Each structure stands twice: as C-alpha cells, then as structure tokens.
Amino acid sequence: MRDYKIVVLGAGGVGKSSITVQFVQGVYVESYDPTIEDSYRKQIEIDGRACDLEILDTAGVAQFTAMRELYIKSGKGFLLVYSVTDENSLKELLALREQVLRIKDSDNVPMVLIGNKSDLESDRVVSIEDGVKVSQEWGLVPFYETSAMYKTNVDEAFIDVVRQIMRKEAAVSAEKKQQKEAAKQTTIANDKEIDTEPVSGAQKEAKASRLKQSLSGDTSTADKSRSRCCVIM
C-alpha cells in the first residue's frame, strides 16, 4: 500500500473541510467552524492499487501562512478550492498556486482546481467558464465544480490528484531506470575502448620479445625431454 499526502488549500469559508469530510466520512458538515489544521486518513483502491491517503485540511486565514508552507513542503498533491459564490476566493488561489510551485521548485505539481458550492446556483458569481479559463492559464490543470452537500464530483477530484501523483512517480522511476541503463552502457563502451586501444611500436616489440623467449624456453625444455627419452641404456 502506497502512502499519499494530499493538501487542501483555499480561502476561509470556501468549504475545504466540507468536501474533505464528505470524501473521507461520507457526511456533510453544514456549520462553518474555521479550521486551524485537521488531518484525515482514508484507504482507497485506485486503478487496482491500494492507497493510504493522508489529507491535510489547512487554515484559510492569513495568520497561519507559516504552517501552510510546512504542509506544502510535505504534500505530494494539492486541491485548490474556491467558492463559486465568492469571486475573491478564486483570486486568492492565484497566489496560493504560485506559492506551491515556488516551494516545490517545480512547474509539474499534481494539482486540481475546485469550484465548490455549485449547488448554490442562485448565489453564484463565478461562472464555469471562469473556472475553465483559470484551468487553461495554469496549463490545463484538471478542474471540477463540486457540491459538498450532494457529494458532486468530490470523489472524482480526490481520485484525480492521486492519479496525477501516481503518474509522476512512475515517470520519475522510469527516468531513473533510463539514466542507470545509460550509465551502464557508457561503462561498457569505455571498457571496450580500452581493450581496443592502439599499441605502440615499442609495446609490440616488447610483446614479441616476451613471446620469443617463452617459445625458446619451451623448445629447450622439449629438446631436453626428447634427449632423455631417446637414451639407450
């Protein structure tokens, strides 16, 4: 079973805790209680592979930014959540994404963009097209509109980010294997080059001399042996 640490990020009040609890426990939490940090675990099978997910539900308030950096460092995948009823919550994600890329020092970070509270259609101020546009600007990051109340696209969003982590790990493993094989081939090529190095004239003469002495010694021994064999007593 593989362990995967997933971090849920977003502004306060967008429903990070609601979608996390809905995914882990299948329960909808209606009341809003500002989170400092909550950690959840869930075992799930994805594409035939058993996974143990550790999900960090982070604070959405500014005074906990130092803690957020620690979560980002340890996280493998990220859910960036905004509310479709709050335009500013989407704008805050732009800075959060940049923080993730900076801390991870990579442009290839498993990530999902989530527009939560899609069931509150009458209060909507951020359209689906707005979410799609941000997704495209981020390099086609997977985008889901979710409803924690009705569990719409909640499982799909979490599973998507885990699949991204799996693909990234497989790519890194394949690259390391390729580098190891390339290093092996280089070593073999170097060994062959040493074996086929041109021999200088002096080296050839020395080798011939050693061979001549060896043959001469063998002949002498053979002659003595032949002489003893032929003595008639």
Short mmCIF file of C-alpha atoms in Angstrom, two decimals:
data_model
loop_
_atom_site.label_atom_id
_atom_site.label_comp_id
_atom_site.label_asym_id
_atom_site.label_seq_id
_atom_site.Cartn_x
_atom_site.Cartn_y
_atom_site.Cartn_z
CA MET A 1 0.00 0.00 0.00
CA ARG A 2 1.37 3.38 -1.02
CA ASP A 3 1.07 6.49 1.14
CA TYR A 4 -0.03 9.75 -0.47
CA LYS A 5 -0.20 13.09 1.33
CA ILE A 6 -2.77 15.48 -0.11
CA VAL A 7 -3.11 19.12 0.97
CA VAL A 8 -6.38 21.05 0.63
CA LEU A 9 -5.79 24.79 0.16
CA GLY A 10 -8.05 27.79 -0.26
CA ALA A 11 -9.50 30.89 1.36
CA GLY A 12 -11.59 30.71 4.51
CA GLY A 13 -15.20 29.64 4.14
CA VAL A 14 -14.93 28.04 0.69
CA GLY A 15 -15.84 24.59 2.02
CA LYS A 16 -12.44 22.84 2.27
CA SER A 17 -13.48 20.98 5.42
CA SER A 18 -16.89 20.10 3.97
CA ILE A 19 -15.53 18.40 0.85
CA THR A 20 -12.78 16.66 2.84
CA VAL A 21 -15.18 15.24 5.44
CA GLN A 22 -17.63 14.28 2.68
CA PHE A 23 -14.87 12.37 0.86
CA VAL A 24 -13.48 10.66 3.97
CA GLN A 25 -16.63 10.01 6.02
CA GLY A 26 -19.50 10.49 3.59
CA VAL A 27 -21.02 13.15 5.83
CA TYR A 28 -22.00 16.72 5.01
CA VAL A 29 -20.86 19.30 7.56
CA GLU A 30 -23.16 22.29 7.25
CA SER A 31 -21.91 24.52 10.09
CA TYR A 32 -18.79 26.60 9.49
CA ASP A 33 -16.00 26.27 12.04
CA PRO A 34 -12.73 27.95 10.98
CA THR A 35 -10.04 25.31 10.68
CA ILE A 36 -6.51 25.62 12.01
CA GLU A 37 -5.47 22.19 10.84
CA ASP A 38 -7.27 18.86 10.54
CA SER A 39 -5.73 15.62 9.34
CA TYR A 40 -7.74 12.74 7.90
CA ARG A 41 -6.85 9.27 6.65
CA LYS A 42 -8.67 7.17 4.11
CA GLN A 43 -7.76 3.88 2.46
CA ILE A 44 -8.98 3.53 -1.09
CA GLU A 45 -8.26 1.43 -4.17
CA ILE A 46 -7.48 3.40 -7.31
CA ASP A 47 -6.84 1.64 -10.62
CA GLY A 48 -6.26 -1.65 -8.78
CA ARG A 49 -3.71 -0.16 -6.38
CA ALA A 50 -4.32 0.14 -2.64
CA CYS A 51 -3.67 3.67 -1.41
CA ASP A 52 -3.48 5.14 2.06
CA LEU A 53 -4.35 8.83 1.80
CA GLU A 54 -3.38 11.38 4.41
CA ILE A 55 -5.40 14.53 3.80
CA LEU A 56 -4.46 17.84 5.42
CA ASP A 57 -7.28 20.35 5.67
CA THR A 58 -5.49 23.67 6.12
CA ALA A 59 -6.44 27.04 7.56
CA GLY A 60 -7.73 29.65 5.16
CA VAL A 61 -6.70 32.63 7.28
CA ALA A 62 -3.56 34.70 6.80
CA GLN A 63 -2.02 34.21 10.25
CA PHE A 64 -1.34 30.55 9.53
CA THR A 65 0.73 31.04 6.38
CA ALA A 66 3.90 29.72 8.08
CA MET A 67 2.14 26.46 8.89
CA ARG A 68 0.84 26.30 5.33
CA GLU A 69 4.40 26.34 3.98
CA LEU A 70 5.23 23.28 6.07
CA TYR A 71 2.20 21.46 4.67
CA ILE A 72 3.15 22.36 1.11
CA LYS A 73 6.70 21.05 1.57
CA SER A 74 5.44 17.66 2.73
CA GLY A 75 2.49 17.38 0.35
CA LYS A 76 2.52 15.35 -2.86
CA GLY A 77 -0.75 16.56 -4.34
CA PHE A 78 -2.89 19.66 -3.89
CA LEU A 79 -6.57 20.55 -4.09
CA LEU A 80 -7.00 24.31 -4.62
CA VAL A 81 -10.54 25.22 -3.63
CA TYR A 82 -12.59 28.37 -4.22
CA SER A 83 -16.29 29.08 -3.80
CA VAL A 84 -18.44 29.87 -6.84
CA THR A 85 -20.24 32.38 -4.57
CA ASP A 86 -17.06 34.35 -3.80
CA GLU A 87 -15.01 35.88 -6.60
CA ASN A 88 -12.19 36.91 -4.25
CA SER A 89 -11.67 33.29 -3.20
CA LEU A 90 -10.71 32.45 -6.79
CA LYS A 91 -8.30 35.38 -6.93
CA GLU A 92 -6.64 34.18 -3.71
CA LEU A 93 -5.87 30.84 -5.38
CA LEU A 94 -3.60 32.56 -7.91
CA ALA A 95 -1.17 33.49 -5.12
CA LEU A 96 -1.59 30.08 -3.45
CA ARG A 97 -0.66 28.25 -6.65
CA GLU A 98 2.45 30.40 -7.08
CA GLN A 99 3.41 29.60 -3.50
CA VAL A 100 3.04 25.86 -4.16
CA LEU A 101 5.18 26.00 -7.32
CA ARG A 102 7.83 28.07 -5.56
CA ILE A 103 8.10 25.83 -2.51
CA LYS A 104 8.06 22.61 -4.56
CA ASP A 105 10.50 24.23 -7.04
CA SER A 106 8.67 22.69 -9.97
CA ASP A 107 6.09 23.56 -12.62
CA ASN A 108 4.88 19.96 -12.63
CA VAL A 109 3.00 19.57 -9.35
CA PRO A 110 -0.05 17.25 -9.07
CA MET A 111 -2.92 19.66 -8.61
CA VAL A 112 -6.69 20.02 -9.05
CA LEU A 113 -8.73 23.23 -9.23
CA ILE A 114 -12.09 23.02 -7.45
CA GLY A 115 -15.04 25.40 -7.60
CA ASN A 116 -17.12 24.40 -4.58
CA LYS A 117 -20.76 25.16 -3.64
CA SER A 118 -22.05 24.54 -7.15
CA ASP A 119 -25.45 23.75 -5.60
CA LEU A 120 -25.87 27.42 -4.62
CA GLU A 121 -26.75 28.43 -8.17
CA SER A 122 -28.76 31.46 -7.13
CA ASP A 123 -25.74 32.89 -5.26
CA ARG A 124 -23.22 32.14 -7.99
CA VAL A 125 -20.86 34.94 -9.03
CA VAL A 126 -18.12 32.81 -10.63
CA SER A 127 -19.17 31.02 -13.81
CA ILE A 128 -18.00 27.63 -15.03
CA GLU A 129 -16.26 29.48 -17.88
CA ASP A 130 -14.25 31.46 -15.32
CA GLY A 131 -13.00 28.25 -13.76
CA VAL A 132 -12.17 26.77 -17.16
CA LYS A 133 -10.21 29.90 -18.06
CA VAL A 134 -8.08 29.65 -14.91
CA SER A 135 -7.52 25.95 -15.58
CA GLN A 136 -6.24 26.77 -19.07
CA GLU A 137 -4.00 29.55 -17.76
CA TRP A 138 -2.50 27.04 -15.32
CA GLY A 139 -1.61 24.62 -18.12
CA LEU A 140 -4.87 22.64 -18.27
CA VAL A 141 -4.94 21.76 -14.59
CA PRO A 142 -7.94 19.44 -14.03
CA PHE A 143 -10.99 21.48 -13.00
CA TYR A 144 -14.08 20.32 -11.14
CA GLU A 145 -17.13 22.09 -9.79
CA THR A 146 -18.19 20.32 -6.62
CA SER A 147 -21.02 20.29 -4.14
CA ALA A 148 -20.08 19.08 -0.68
CA MET A 149 -23.78 18.88 0.18
CA TYR A 150 -24.62 16.46 -2.64
CA LYS A 151 -21.10 14.96 -2.98
CA THR A 152 -20.98 16.06 -6.60
CA ASN A 153 -17.52 15.44 -8.12
CA VAL A 154 -15.95 15.20 -4.64
CA ASP A 155 -14.56 11.66 -5.04
CA GLU A 156 -13.57 12.41 -8.63
CA ALA A 157 -11.44 15.41 -7.60
CA PHE A 158 -9.52 13.49 -4.93
CA ILE A 159 -9.00 10.46 -7.16
CA ASP A 160 -7.76 12.70 -10.00
CA VAL A 161 -4.99 14.22 -7.88
CA VAL A 162 -3.90 10.77 -6.65
CA ARG A 163 -3.68 9.53 -10.25
CA GLN A 164 -1.51 12.53 -11.08
CA ILE A 165 0.82 11.61 -8.20
CA MET A 166 0.99 8.02 -9.46
CA ARG A 167 1.86 9.12 -12.99
CA LYS A 168 4.54 11.48 -11.74
CA GLU A 169 6.14 8.79 -9.58
CA ALA A 170 6.07 6.34 -12.49
CA ALA A 171 7.73 8.92 -14.76
CA VAL A 172 10.45 9.65 -12.19
CA SER A 173 11.07 5.92 -11.72
CA ALA A 174 11.31 5.36 -15.48
CA GLU A 175 13.73 8.28 -15.84
CA LYS A 176 15.99 6.92 -13.09
CA LYS A 177 15.96 3.50 -14.74
CA GLN A 178 16.86 5.07 -18.09
CA GLN A 179 19.71 7.05 -16.53
CA LYS A 180 21.03 3.89 -14.83
CA GLU A 181 20.92 1.97 -18.11
CA ALA A 182 22.68 4.84 -19.93
CA ALA A 183 25.43 4.88 -17.29
CA LYS A 184 25.83 1.11 -17.68
CA GLN A 185 26.15 1.39 -21.46
CA THR A 186 28.72 4.17 -21.07
CA THR A 187 30.81 1.97 -18.78
CA ILE A 188 30.68 -0.93 -21.25
CA ALA A 189 31.68 1.38 -24.12
CA ASN A 190 34.63 2.74 -22.12
CA ASP A 191 35.82 -0.78 -21.32
CA LYS A 192 35.69 -1.75 -24.99
CA GLU A 193 37.62 1.37 -25.94
CA ILE A 194 40.38 0.44 -23.50
CA ASP A 195 40.56 -3.09 -24.91
CA THR A 196 40.91 -1.82 -28.49
CA GLU A 197 43.48 0.91 -27.80
CA PRO A 198 46.27 1.04 -30.46
CA VAL A 199 49.57 -0.49 -29.32
CA SER A 200 52.79 1.48 -29.91
CA GLY A 201 55.81 0.05 -31.77
CA ALA A 202 57.83 -0.32 -28.57
CA GLN A 203 54.95 -2.18 -26.92
CA LYS A 204 54.72 -4.52 -29.93
CA GLU A 205 58.49 -5.23 -29.80
CA ALA A 206 58.38 -5.93 -26.06
CA LYS A 207 55.44 -8.26 -26.53
CA ALA A 208 57.18 -10.07 -29.40
CA SER A 209 60.36 -10.42 -27.34
CA ARG A 210 58.45 -11.94 -24.43
CA LEU A 211 56.71 -14.34 -26.81
CA LYS A 212 60.06 -15.34 -28.39
CA GLN A 213 61.63 -16.01 -25.01
CA SER A 214 58.63 -18.06 -23.99
CA LEU A 215 58.79 -20.15 -27.17
CA SER A 216 62.54 -20.55 -26.83
CA GLY A 217 62.19 -21.81 -23.30
CA ASP A 218 59.51 -24.26 -24.33
CA THR A 219 61.67 -25.58 -27.19
CA SER A 220 64.68 -26.07 -24.97
CA THR A 221 62.64 -27.98 -22.47
CA ALA A 222 61.11 -30.05 -25.21
CA ASP A 223 64.60 -30.86 -26.63
CA LYS A 224 65.92 -31.97 -23.24
CA SER A 225 62.86 -34.11 -22.74
CA ARG A 226 63.29 -35.64 -26.18
CA SER A 227 67.03 -36.32 -25.48
CA ARG A 228 66.27 -38.18 -22.28
CA CYS A 229 63.64 -40.27 -23.95
CA CYS A 230 66.00 -41.44 -26.66
CA VAL A 231 68.98 -42.58 -24.49
CA ILE A 232 69.51 -46.36 -24.79
CA MET A 233 70.94 -47.99 -21.67
#
